[in-house]
PDB file of C-alpha atoms in Angstrom:
ATOM      1  CA  MET A   1      14.678  30.947  96.486  1.00 38.00           C
ATOM      2  CA  LEU A   2      15.691  29.331  99.825  1.00 34.00           C
ATOM      3  CA  LYS A   3      11.700  28.245 100.036  1.00 38.00           C
ATOM      4  CA  LYS A   4      12.126  26.602  96.769  1.00 39.00           C
ATOM      5  CA  ILE A   5      15.714  24.772  97.815  1.00 35.00           C
ATOM      6  CA  THR A   6      13.859  23.630 100.825  1.00 37.00           C
ATOM      7  CA  LEU A   7      10.915  22.201  98.984  1.00 38.00           C
ATOM      8  CA  ALA A   8      13.277  20.525  96.237  1.00 43.00           C
ATOM      9  CA  MET A   9      15.253  18.949  99.209  1.00 43.00           C
ATOM     10  CA  ALA A  10      12.005  18.039 100.890  1.00 42.00           C
ATOM     11  CA  ALA A  11      10.629  16.391  97.866  1.00 44.00           C
ATOM     12  CA  LEU A  12      13.862  14.400  97.685  1.00 46.00           C
ATOM     13  CA  SER A  13      13.538  13.080 100.950  1.00 44.00           C
ATOM     14  CA  LEU A  14       9.942  12.042 100.586  1.00 42.00           C
ATOM     15  CA  ALA A  15      10.820  10.209  97.083  1.00 46.00           C
ATOM     16  CA  GLY A  16      13.855   8.169  98.751  1.00 48.00           C
ATOM     17  CA  CYS A  17      11.273   6.520 101.232  1.00 52.00           C
ATOM     18  CA  VAL A  18      10.516   4.240  98.474  1.00 61.00           C
ATOM     19  CA  SER A  19      10.690   0.830  99.238  1.00 85.00           C
ATOM     20  CA  THR A  20      13.846  -0.708  97.608  1.00 90.00           C
ATOM     21  CA  GLN A  21      15.684  -4.198  97.816  1.00 95.00           C
ATOM     22  CA  SER A  22      19.097  -5.449  97.124  1.00 95.00           C
ATOM     23  CA  VAL A  23      20.137  -6.534  93.700  1.00 95.00           C
ATOM     24  CA  MET A  24      21.241 -10.394  93.547  1.00 94.00           C
ATOM     25  CA  THR A  25      24.374 -11.624  92.025  1.00 94.00           C
ATOM     26  CA  ARG A  26      24.504 -13.695  89.235  1.00 93.00           C
ATOM     27  CA  THR A  27      26.945 -16.988  89.041  1.00 93.00           C
ATOM     28  CA  ASP A  28      28.014 -18.048  85.429  1.00 92.00           C
ATOM     29  CA  MET A  29      30.112 -21.267  84.606  1.00 92.00           C
ATOM     30  CA  ILE A  30      32.713 -20.363  81.957  1.00 92.00           C
ATOM     31  CA  ASN A  31      33.737 -23.426  79.479  1.00 95.00           C
ATOM     32  CA  ARG A  32      34.807 -22.412  76.209  1.00 95.00           C
ATOM     33  CA  PRO A  33      34.766 -23.689  73.279  1.00 96.00           C
ATOM     34  CA  PRO A  34      32.631 -26.764  72.992  1.00 96.00           C
ATOM     35  CA  LEU A  35      34.846 -30.088  73.029  1.00 96.00           C
ATOM     36  CA  ASP A  36      35.922 -32.043  69.749  1.00 96.00           C
ATOM     37  CA  VAL A  37      34.816 -29.289  67.232  1.00 96.00           C
ATOM     38  CA  VAL A  38      37.509 -27.461  65.246  1.00 97.00           C
ATOM     39  CA  ALA A  39      37.511 -23.872  65.917  1.00 97.00           C
ATOM     40  CA  GLN A  40      38.920 -20.810  64.744  1.00 97.00           C
ATOM     41  CA  ALA A  41      41.155 -18.031  66.613  1.00 97.00           C
ATOM     42  CA  GLU A  42      43.468 -14.886  65.582  1.00 97.00           C
ATOM     43  CA  LEU A  43      46.537 -14.145  67.056  1.00 96.00           C
ATOM     44  CA  GLY A  44      45.887 -12.605  70.993  1.00 96.00           C
ATOM     45  CA  ASP A  45      42.401 -14.659  71.054  1.00 97.00           C
ATOM     46  CA  THR A  46      41.464 -16.689  74.043  1.00 97.00           C
ATOM     47  CA  ILE A  47      41.485 -20.171  72.755  1.00 97.00           C
ATOM     48  CA  VAL A  48      40.221 -22.035  76.121  1.00 97.00           C
ATOM     49  CA  GLU A  49      38.778 -20.726  78.815  1.00 96.00           C
ATOM     50  CA  LYS A  50      37.349 -22.334  82.073  1.00 95.00           C
ATOM     51  CA  GLY A  51      36.015 -20.794  85.427  1.00 93.00           C
ATOM     52  CA  LYS A  52      33.687 -19.425  87.765  1.00 91.00           C
ATOM     53  CA  LEU A  53      32.396 -15.785  87.739  1.00 91.00           C
ATOM     54  CA  THR A  54      29.964 -14.026  90.076  1.00 93.00           C
ATOM     55  CA  THR A  55      28.764 -10.706  88.733  1.00 94.00           C
ATOM     56  CA  TYR A  56      26.548  -7.879  89.302  1.00 95.00           C
ATOM     57  CA  GLU A  57      24.717  -6.340  86.652  1.00 96.00           C
ATOM     58  CA  GLY A  58      26.292  -3.037  85.849  1.00 97.00           C
ATOM     59  CA  LEU A  59      26.329   0.290  83.701  1.00 98.00           C
ATOM     60  CA  ASP A  60      29.705   1.211  81.973  1.00 98.00           C
ATOM     61  CA  LEU A  61      29.616   5.311  81.970  1.00 98.00           C
ATOM     62  CA  ARG A  62      31.814   6.910  79.254  1.00 98.00           C
ATOM     63  CA  ASN A  63      31.583  10.621  80.134  1.00 97.00           C
ATOM     64  CA  GLU A  64      31.710  12.531  83.009  1.00 98.00           C
ATOM     65  CA  LEU A  65      28.391  13.813  84.283  1.00 98.00           C
ATOM     66  CA  THR A  66      27.790  16.824  86.656  1.00 97.00           C
ATOM     67  CA  TRP A  67      24.901  18.763  87.932  1.00 96.00           C
ATOM     68  CA  GLY A  68      24.545  21.826  90.633  1.00 93.00           C
ATOM     69  CA  ASP A  69      26.828  24.852  90.899  1.00 89.00           C
ATOM     70  CA  GLY A  70      28.538  24.096  94.248  1.00 84.00           C
ATOM     71  CA  TRP A  71      26.959  27.458  95.706  1.00 85.00           C
ATOM     72  CA  LEU A  72      23.063  27.566  95.664  1.00 84.00           C
ATOM     73  CA  LEU A  73      22.878  23.923  95.222  1.00 87.00           C
ATOM     74  CA  LYS A  74      26.193  21.289  95.818  1.00 93.00           C
ATOM     75  CA  LYS A  75      27.722  20.210  92.962  1.00 96.00           C
ATOM     76  CA  PHE A  76      27.774  16.755  92.281  1.00 97.00           C
ATOM     77  CA  THR A  77      30.098  14.772  89.737  1.00 98.00           C
ATOM     78  CA  ILE A  78      30.296  11.438  88.485  1.00 98.00           C
ATOM     79  CA  SER A  79      33.475  10.372  86.619  1.00 98.00           C
ATOM     80  CA  PRO A  80      33.412   7.534  83.832  1.00 98.00           C
ATOM     81  CA  GLY A  81      33.651   3.966  85.346  1.00 96.00           C
ATOM     82  CA  LYS A  82      31.686   0.990  86.109  1.00 96.00           C
ATOM     83  CA  LEU A  83      28.638   1.360  88.259  1.00 97.00           C
ATOM     84  CA  ARG A  84      27.377  -1.671  90.078  1.00 97.00           C
ATOM     85  CA  ALA A  85      23.531  -2.093  90.680  1.00 97.00           C
ATOM     86  CA  ARG A  86      22.880  -2.547  94.410  1.00 96.00           C
ATOM     87  CA  GLN A  87      19.306  -1.492  94.958  1.00 97.00           C
ATOM     88  CA  GLN A  88      15.913  -1.723  93.117  1.00 97.00           C
ATOM     89  CA  ASP A  89      12.291  -1.081  93.370  1.00 96.00           C
ATOM     90  CA  ALA A  90       9.306  -1.356  91.054  1.00 94.00           C
ATOM     91  CA  LYS A  91      10.052   0.780  88.578  1.00 96.00           C
ATOM     92  CA  PHE A  92      13.710   1.415  88.629  1.00 97.00           C
ATOM     93  CA  THR A  93      17.449  -0.153  88.925  1.00 97.00           C
ATOM     94  CA  TYR A  94      20.069   2.085  91.053  1.00 98.00           C
ATOM     95  CA  PHE A  95      23.585   1.861  89.855  1.00 98.00           C
ATOM     96  CA  TYR A  96      26.026   3.324  92.353  1.00 98.00           C
ATOM     97  CA  SER A  97      29.013   4.956  91.793  1.00 97.00           C
ATOM     98  CA  ASP A  98      32.369   4.697  93.475  1.00 95.00           C
ATOM     99  CA  LYS A  99      33.781   7.696  91.899  1.00 95.00           C
ATOM    100  CA  MET A 100      31.185  10.472  92.818  1.00 98.00           C
ATOM    101  CA  THR A 101      32.071  13.536  94.582  1.00 97.00           C
ATOM    102  CA  VAL A 102      29.975  16.295  95.944  1.00 96.00           C
ATOM    103  CA  TYR A 103      31.424  19.882  95.884  1.00 96.00           C
ATOM    104  CA  ASP A 104      29.993  22.825  98.302  1.00 92.00           C
ATOM    105  CA  GLY A 105      31.406  26.060  98.025  1.00 86.00           C
ATOM    106  CA  LEU A 106      32.187  26.243 101.879  1.00 87.00           C
ATOM    107  CA  LEU A 107      33.024  22.731 102.584  1.00 88.00           C
ATOM    108  CA  GLY A 108      35.196  21.858  99.415  1.00 93.00           C
ATOM    109  CA  THR A 109      34.907  18.531  97.415  1.00 95.00           C
ATOM    110  CA  ALA A 110      34.306  15.211  99.200  1.00 96.00           C
ATOM    111  CA  PRO A 111      33.613  11.585  98.105  1.00 96.00           C
ATOM    112  CA  TYR A 112      29.587  10.715  97.861  1.00 97.00           C
ATOM    113  CA  GLY A 113      29.097   6.934  97.908  1.00 94.00           C
ATOM    114  CA  ALA A 114      25.261   7.161  97.862  1.00 95.00           C
ATOM    115  CA  GLY A 115      24.430   7.991  94.664  1.00 97.00           C
ATOM    116  CA  GLY A 116      25.087   7.209  91.043  1.00 98.00           C
ATOM    117  CA  LEU A 117      22.753   6.211  87.882  1.00 98.00           C
ATOM    118  CA  CYS A 118      19.181   4.795  87.685  1.00 98.00           C
ATOM    119  CA  THR A 119      17.386   3.342  84.913  1.00 98.00           C
ATOM    120  CA  LYS A 120      13.670   2.393  83.957  1.00 97.00           C
ATOM    121  CA  LYS A 121      12.903  -1.527  84.251  1.00 95.00           C
ATOM    122  CA  VAL A 122      10.597  -1.341  81.279  1.00 96.00           C
ATOM    123  CA  ASP A 123      13.035   1.013  79.124  1.00 95.00           C
ATOM    124  CA  PRO A 124      17.008   0.832  80.049  1.00 92.00           C
ATOM    125  CA  THR A 125      17.471   3.699  77.414  1.00 94.00           C
ATOM    126  CA  PHE A 126      15.928   5.855  80.459  1.00 97.00           C
ATOM    127  CA  VAL A 127      19.132   6.778  82.114  1.00 97.00           C
ATOM    128  CA  ARG A 128      18.813   9.548  84.921  1.00 97.00           C
ATOM    129  CA  ALA A 129      21.025  10.419  88.100  1.00 98.00           C
ATOM    130  CA  PHE A 130      20.254  10.020  91.730  1.00 98.00           C
ATOM    131  CA  ILE A 131      21.409  11.173  95.130  1.00 96.00           C
ATOM    132  CA  VAL A 132      19.034   9.460  97.190  1.00 95.00           C
ATOM    133  CA  THR A 133      18.190   5.966  96.778  1.00 95.00           C
ATOM    134  CA  GLY A 134      14.526   5.793  95.288  1.00 93.00           C
ATOM    135  CA  ALA A 135      14.387   9.120  93.734  1.00 94.00           C
ATOM    136  CA  CYS A 136      15.432   8.542  90.032  1.00 96.00           C
ATOM    137  CA  GLY A 137      15.030  11.765  88.150  1.00 93.00           C
ATOM    138  CA  VAL A 138      18.139  14.227  88.314  1.00 96.00           C
ATOM    139  CA  ASN A 139      19.126  15.579  84.835  1.00 96.00           C
ATOM    140  CA  PRO A 140      22.986  15.819  84.634  1.00 97.00           C
ATOM    141  CA  LYS A 141      24.112  18.811  82.128  1.00 95.00           C
ATOM    142  CA  THR A 142      25.050  16.368  79.556  1.00 96.00           C
ATOM    143  CA  ALA A 143      23.219  13.120  78.546  1.00 96.00           C
ATOM    144  CA  PRO A 144      24.910  10.012  80.187  1.00 97.00           C
ATOM    145  CA  GLU A 145      26.666   7.804  77.601  1.00 97.00           C
ATOM    146  CA  VAL A 146      26.446   4.216  79.101  1.00 97.00           C
ATOM    147  CA  ARG A 147      26.161   0.566  78.114  1.00 97.00           C
ATOM    148  CA  SER A 148      25.105  -2.500  79.946  1.00 96.00           C
ATOM    149  CA  THR A 149      27.929  -4.748  81.381  1.00 96.00           C
ATOM    150  CA  ARG A 150      28.580  -6.961  84.225  1.00 94.00           C
ATOM    151  CA  VAL A 151      30.628  -6.070  87.318  1.00 92.00           C
ATOM    152  CA  VAL A 152      32.477  -8.635  89.498  1.00 89.00           C
ATOM    153  CA  ASP A 153      31.712  -9.437  92.909  1.00 90.00           C
ATOM    154  CA  LEU A 154      35.168  -9.385  94.125  1.00 83.00           C
ATOM    155  CA  ASP A 155      34.043 -10.738  97.440  1.00 84.00           C
ATOM    156  CA  ALA A 156      33.079 -13.906  95.798  1.00 86.00           C
ATOM    157  CA  PRO A 157      35.383 -17.031  95.146  1.00 86.00           C
ATOM    158  CA  ASN A 158      35.841 -16.316  91.837  1.00 90.00           C
ATOM    159  CA  PHE A 159      38.599 -18.151  89.523  1.00 91.00           C
ATOM    160  CA  ARG A 160      39.070 -18.228  85.632  1.00 92.00           C
ATOM    161  CA  GLN A 161      41.884 -19.629  83.676  1.00 94.00           C
ATOM    162  CA  GLU A 162      42.695 -18.669  79.919  1.00 95.00           C
ATOM    163  CA  LEU A 163      45.015 -19.921  77.173  1.00 97.00           C
ATOM    164  CA  ILE A 164      45.749 -17.131  74.708  1.00 97.00           C
ATOM    165  CA  TYR A 165      47.336 -17.844  71.111  1.00 98.00           C
ATOM    166  CA  ASN A 166      50.397 -16.050  70.517  1.00 97.00           C
ATOM    167  CA  GLY A 167      51.447 -16.907  67.163  1.00 96.00           C
ATOM    168  CA  ARG A 168      54.011 -19.280  65.618  1.00 96.00           C
ATOM    169  CA  SER A 169      57.766 -18.993  64.850  1.00 94.00           C
ATOM    170  CA  GLY A 170      59.041 -21.704  62.392  1.00 94.00           C
ATOM    171  CA  GLU A 171      57.626 -25.137  64.035  1.00 95.00           C
ATOM    172  CA  THR A 172      57.055 -23.731  67.411  1.00 96.00           C
ATOM    173  CA  VAL A 173      53.769 -22.076  68.617  1.00 97.00           C
ATOM    174  CA  LYS A 174      53.118 -20.006  71.444  1.00 97.00           C
ATOM    175  CA  PHE A 175      50.781 -19.175  74.009  1.00 97.00           C
ATOM    176  CA  LEU A 176      49.832 -17.281  77.060  1.00 96.00           C
ATOM    177  CA  TYR A 177      48.370 -18.608  79.959  1.00 96.00           C
ATOM    178  CA  ARG A 178      46.454 -16.342  82.534  1.00 95.00           C
ATOM    179  CA  GLU A 179      44.631 -17.313  85.507  1.00 93.00           C
ATOM    180  CA  PHE A 180      42.409 -14.805  87.714  1.00 89.00           C
ATOM    181  CA  SER A 181      41.686 -15.975  91.546  1.00 84.00           C
ATOM    182  CA  GLY A 182      40.056 -14.256  94.223  1.00 72.00           C
ATOM    183  CA  ASP A 183      40.251 -10.336  93.994  1.00 66.00           C
ATOM    184  CA  TYR A 184      39.816  -9.579  90.394  1.00 69.00           C
ATOM    185  CA  ALA A 185      40.935  -6.142  91.000  1.00 63.00           C
ATOM    186  CA  ARG A 186      44.794  -7.666  91.362  1.00 69.00           C
ATOM    187  CA  PRO A 187      46.695  -8.468  88.273  1.00 80.00           C
ATOM    188  CA  PRO A 188      46.190 -12.045  86.760  1.00 86.00           C
ATOM    189  CA  PHE A 189      49.040 -14.796  86.890  1.00 91.00           C
ATOM    190  CA  SER A 190      50.470 -15.410  83.788  1.00 93.00           C
ATOM    191  CA  GLN A 191      52.859 -17.777  82.231  1.00 95.00           C
ATOM    192  CA  ASP A 192      54.412 -17.783  78.646  1.00 96.00           C
ATOM    193  CA  VAL A 193      54.148 -21.357  77.303  1.00 96.00           C
ATOM    194  CA  GLN A 194      55.323 -22.812  73.868  1.00 96.00           C
ATOM    195  CA  TYR A 195      55.569 -26.232  71.998  1.00 97.00           C
ATOM    196  CA  ASP A 196      57.468 -27.880  69.357  1.00 96.00           C
ATOM    197  CA  LEU A 197      55.147 -29.247  66.552  1.00 95.00           C
ATOM    198  CA  LYS A 198      57.982 -31.941  65.508  1.00 94.00           C
ATOM    199  CA  ASP A 199      56.850 -33.338  68.841  1.00 94.00           C
ATOM    200  CA  GLY A 200      53.495 -33.899  67.173  1.00 94.00           C
ATOM    201  CA  ASN A 201      50.216 -31.395  67.211  1.00 96.00           C
ATOM    202  CA  MET A 202      48.745 -32.588  70.359  1.00 96.00           C
ATOM    203  CA  ILE A 203      49.762 -30.142  73.155  1.00 96.00           C
ATOM    204  CA  GLY A 204      48.680 -30.282  76.986  1.00 95.00           C
ATOM    205  CA  PHE A 205      48.658 -27.543  79.623  1.00 95.00           C
ATOM    206  CA  LYS A 206      47.187 -27.962  83.319  1.00 94.00           C
ATOM    207  CA  GLY A 207      44.600 -30.677  82.378  1.00 94.00           C
ATOM    208  CA  ALA A 208      43.789 -29.063  79.050  1.00 96.00           C
ATOM    209  CA  ARG A 209      44.237 -31.140  75.820  1.00 97.00           C
ATOM    210  CA  ILE A 210      44.524 -29.381  72.243  1.00 98.00           C
ATOM    211  CA  GLU A 211      44.966 -30.856  68.844  1.00 97.00           C
ATOM    212  CA  ILE A 212      46.479 -28.360  66.692  1.00 97.00           C
ATOM    213  CA  VAL A 213      44.854 -28.705  63.202  1.00 97.00           C
ATOM    214  CA  GLU A 214      46.585 -25.618  61.536  1.00 97.00           C
ATOM    215  CA  ALA A 215      49.001 -22.752  62.719  1.00 97.00           C
ATOM    216  CA  SER A 216      50.124 -19.391  61.508  1.00 95.00           C
ATOM    217  CA  ASN A 217      51.551 -16.422  63.015  1.00 91.00           C
ATOM    218  CA  THR A 218      48.145 -15.131  62.578  1.00 93.00           C
ATOM    219  CA  LYS A 219      45.535 -17.494  62.900  1.00 96.00           C
ATOM    220  CA  LEU A 220      45.037 -20.945  64.544  1.00 97.00           C
ATOM    221  CA  SER A 221      42.684 -23.882  63.623  1.00 98.00           C
ATOM    222  CA  TYR A 222      42.394 -26.393  66.662  1.00 98.00           C
ATOM    223  CA  ARG A 223      40.177 -28.734  68.631  1.00 98.00           C
ATOM    224  CA  VAL A 224      39.856 -29.059  72.458  1.00 98.00           C
ATOM    225  CA  LEU A 225      39.500 -32.647  73.635  1.00 97.00           C
ATOM    226  CA  SER A 226      39.799 -31.906  77.067  1.00 96.00           C
ATOM    227  CA  SER A 227      39.360 -28.335  78.875  1.00 96.00           C
ATOM    228  CA  PHE A 228      40.686 -27.202  82.475  1.00 95.00           C
ATOM    229  CA  PRO A 229      39.545 -29.203  85.469  1.00 93.00           C
ATOM    230  CA  ASP A 230      36.559 -27.685  87.123  1.00 87.00           C
ATOM    231  CA  PRO A 231      37.163 -24.952  89.583  1.00 77.00           C
ATOM    232  CA  ALA A 232      36.954 -26.177  93.092  1.00 68.00           C
ATOM    233  CA  VAL A 233      35.753 -22.804  94.349  1.00 57.00           C
TER     234      VAL A 233
END
């Protein structure tokens, strides 16, 4: 048994020598909706959005994954959450987990930051786990439940503004303004704003100009004449 374990670990080490390279970020300019077009929104929908967002390819893991027993083989656990793509080779993309642990019967449980999930480039439905970059082949005890997502690069100068419809009361229409800046792990800045339609159907906030076509407590028809100014970052 010890010989088999030694051979398996040696195979993983050799597989880990596969040449890999870093996964690059993608920067998107957000500017919705188009100007001068009548748009529809439900209560709680974002009606104006502007910003600059730098993201990585990612996986959203929905279930907990484990393999190993903690005695003969170390027990690895990946908790649900978003995994960021950091490395890739000719065949696979490697998504690292920041919620992965390793358990040893003698040493206990410790964080493990060098592993996660990997997918085939030609077949994203092929999902396995890895503990060494370049070795994509570990089968957890249960199949991973994942979906593709984007993971925000917290080191990039991200910035996003959004105006959310909060309903109508009498002649007053209400909105929630939210602003995300810098570290997206922090709560956004938010501000409640409201307008009296008796003063007209044109409203403005932070440079955005919006024509209210029709408003109820559940729906809004509107036209954006100008959006928020372009982000400086």
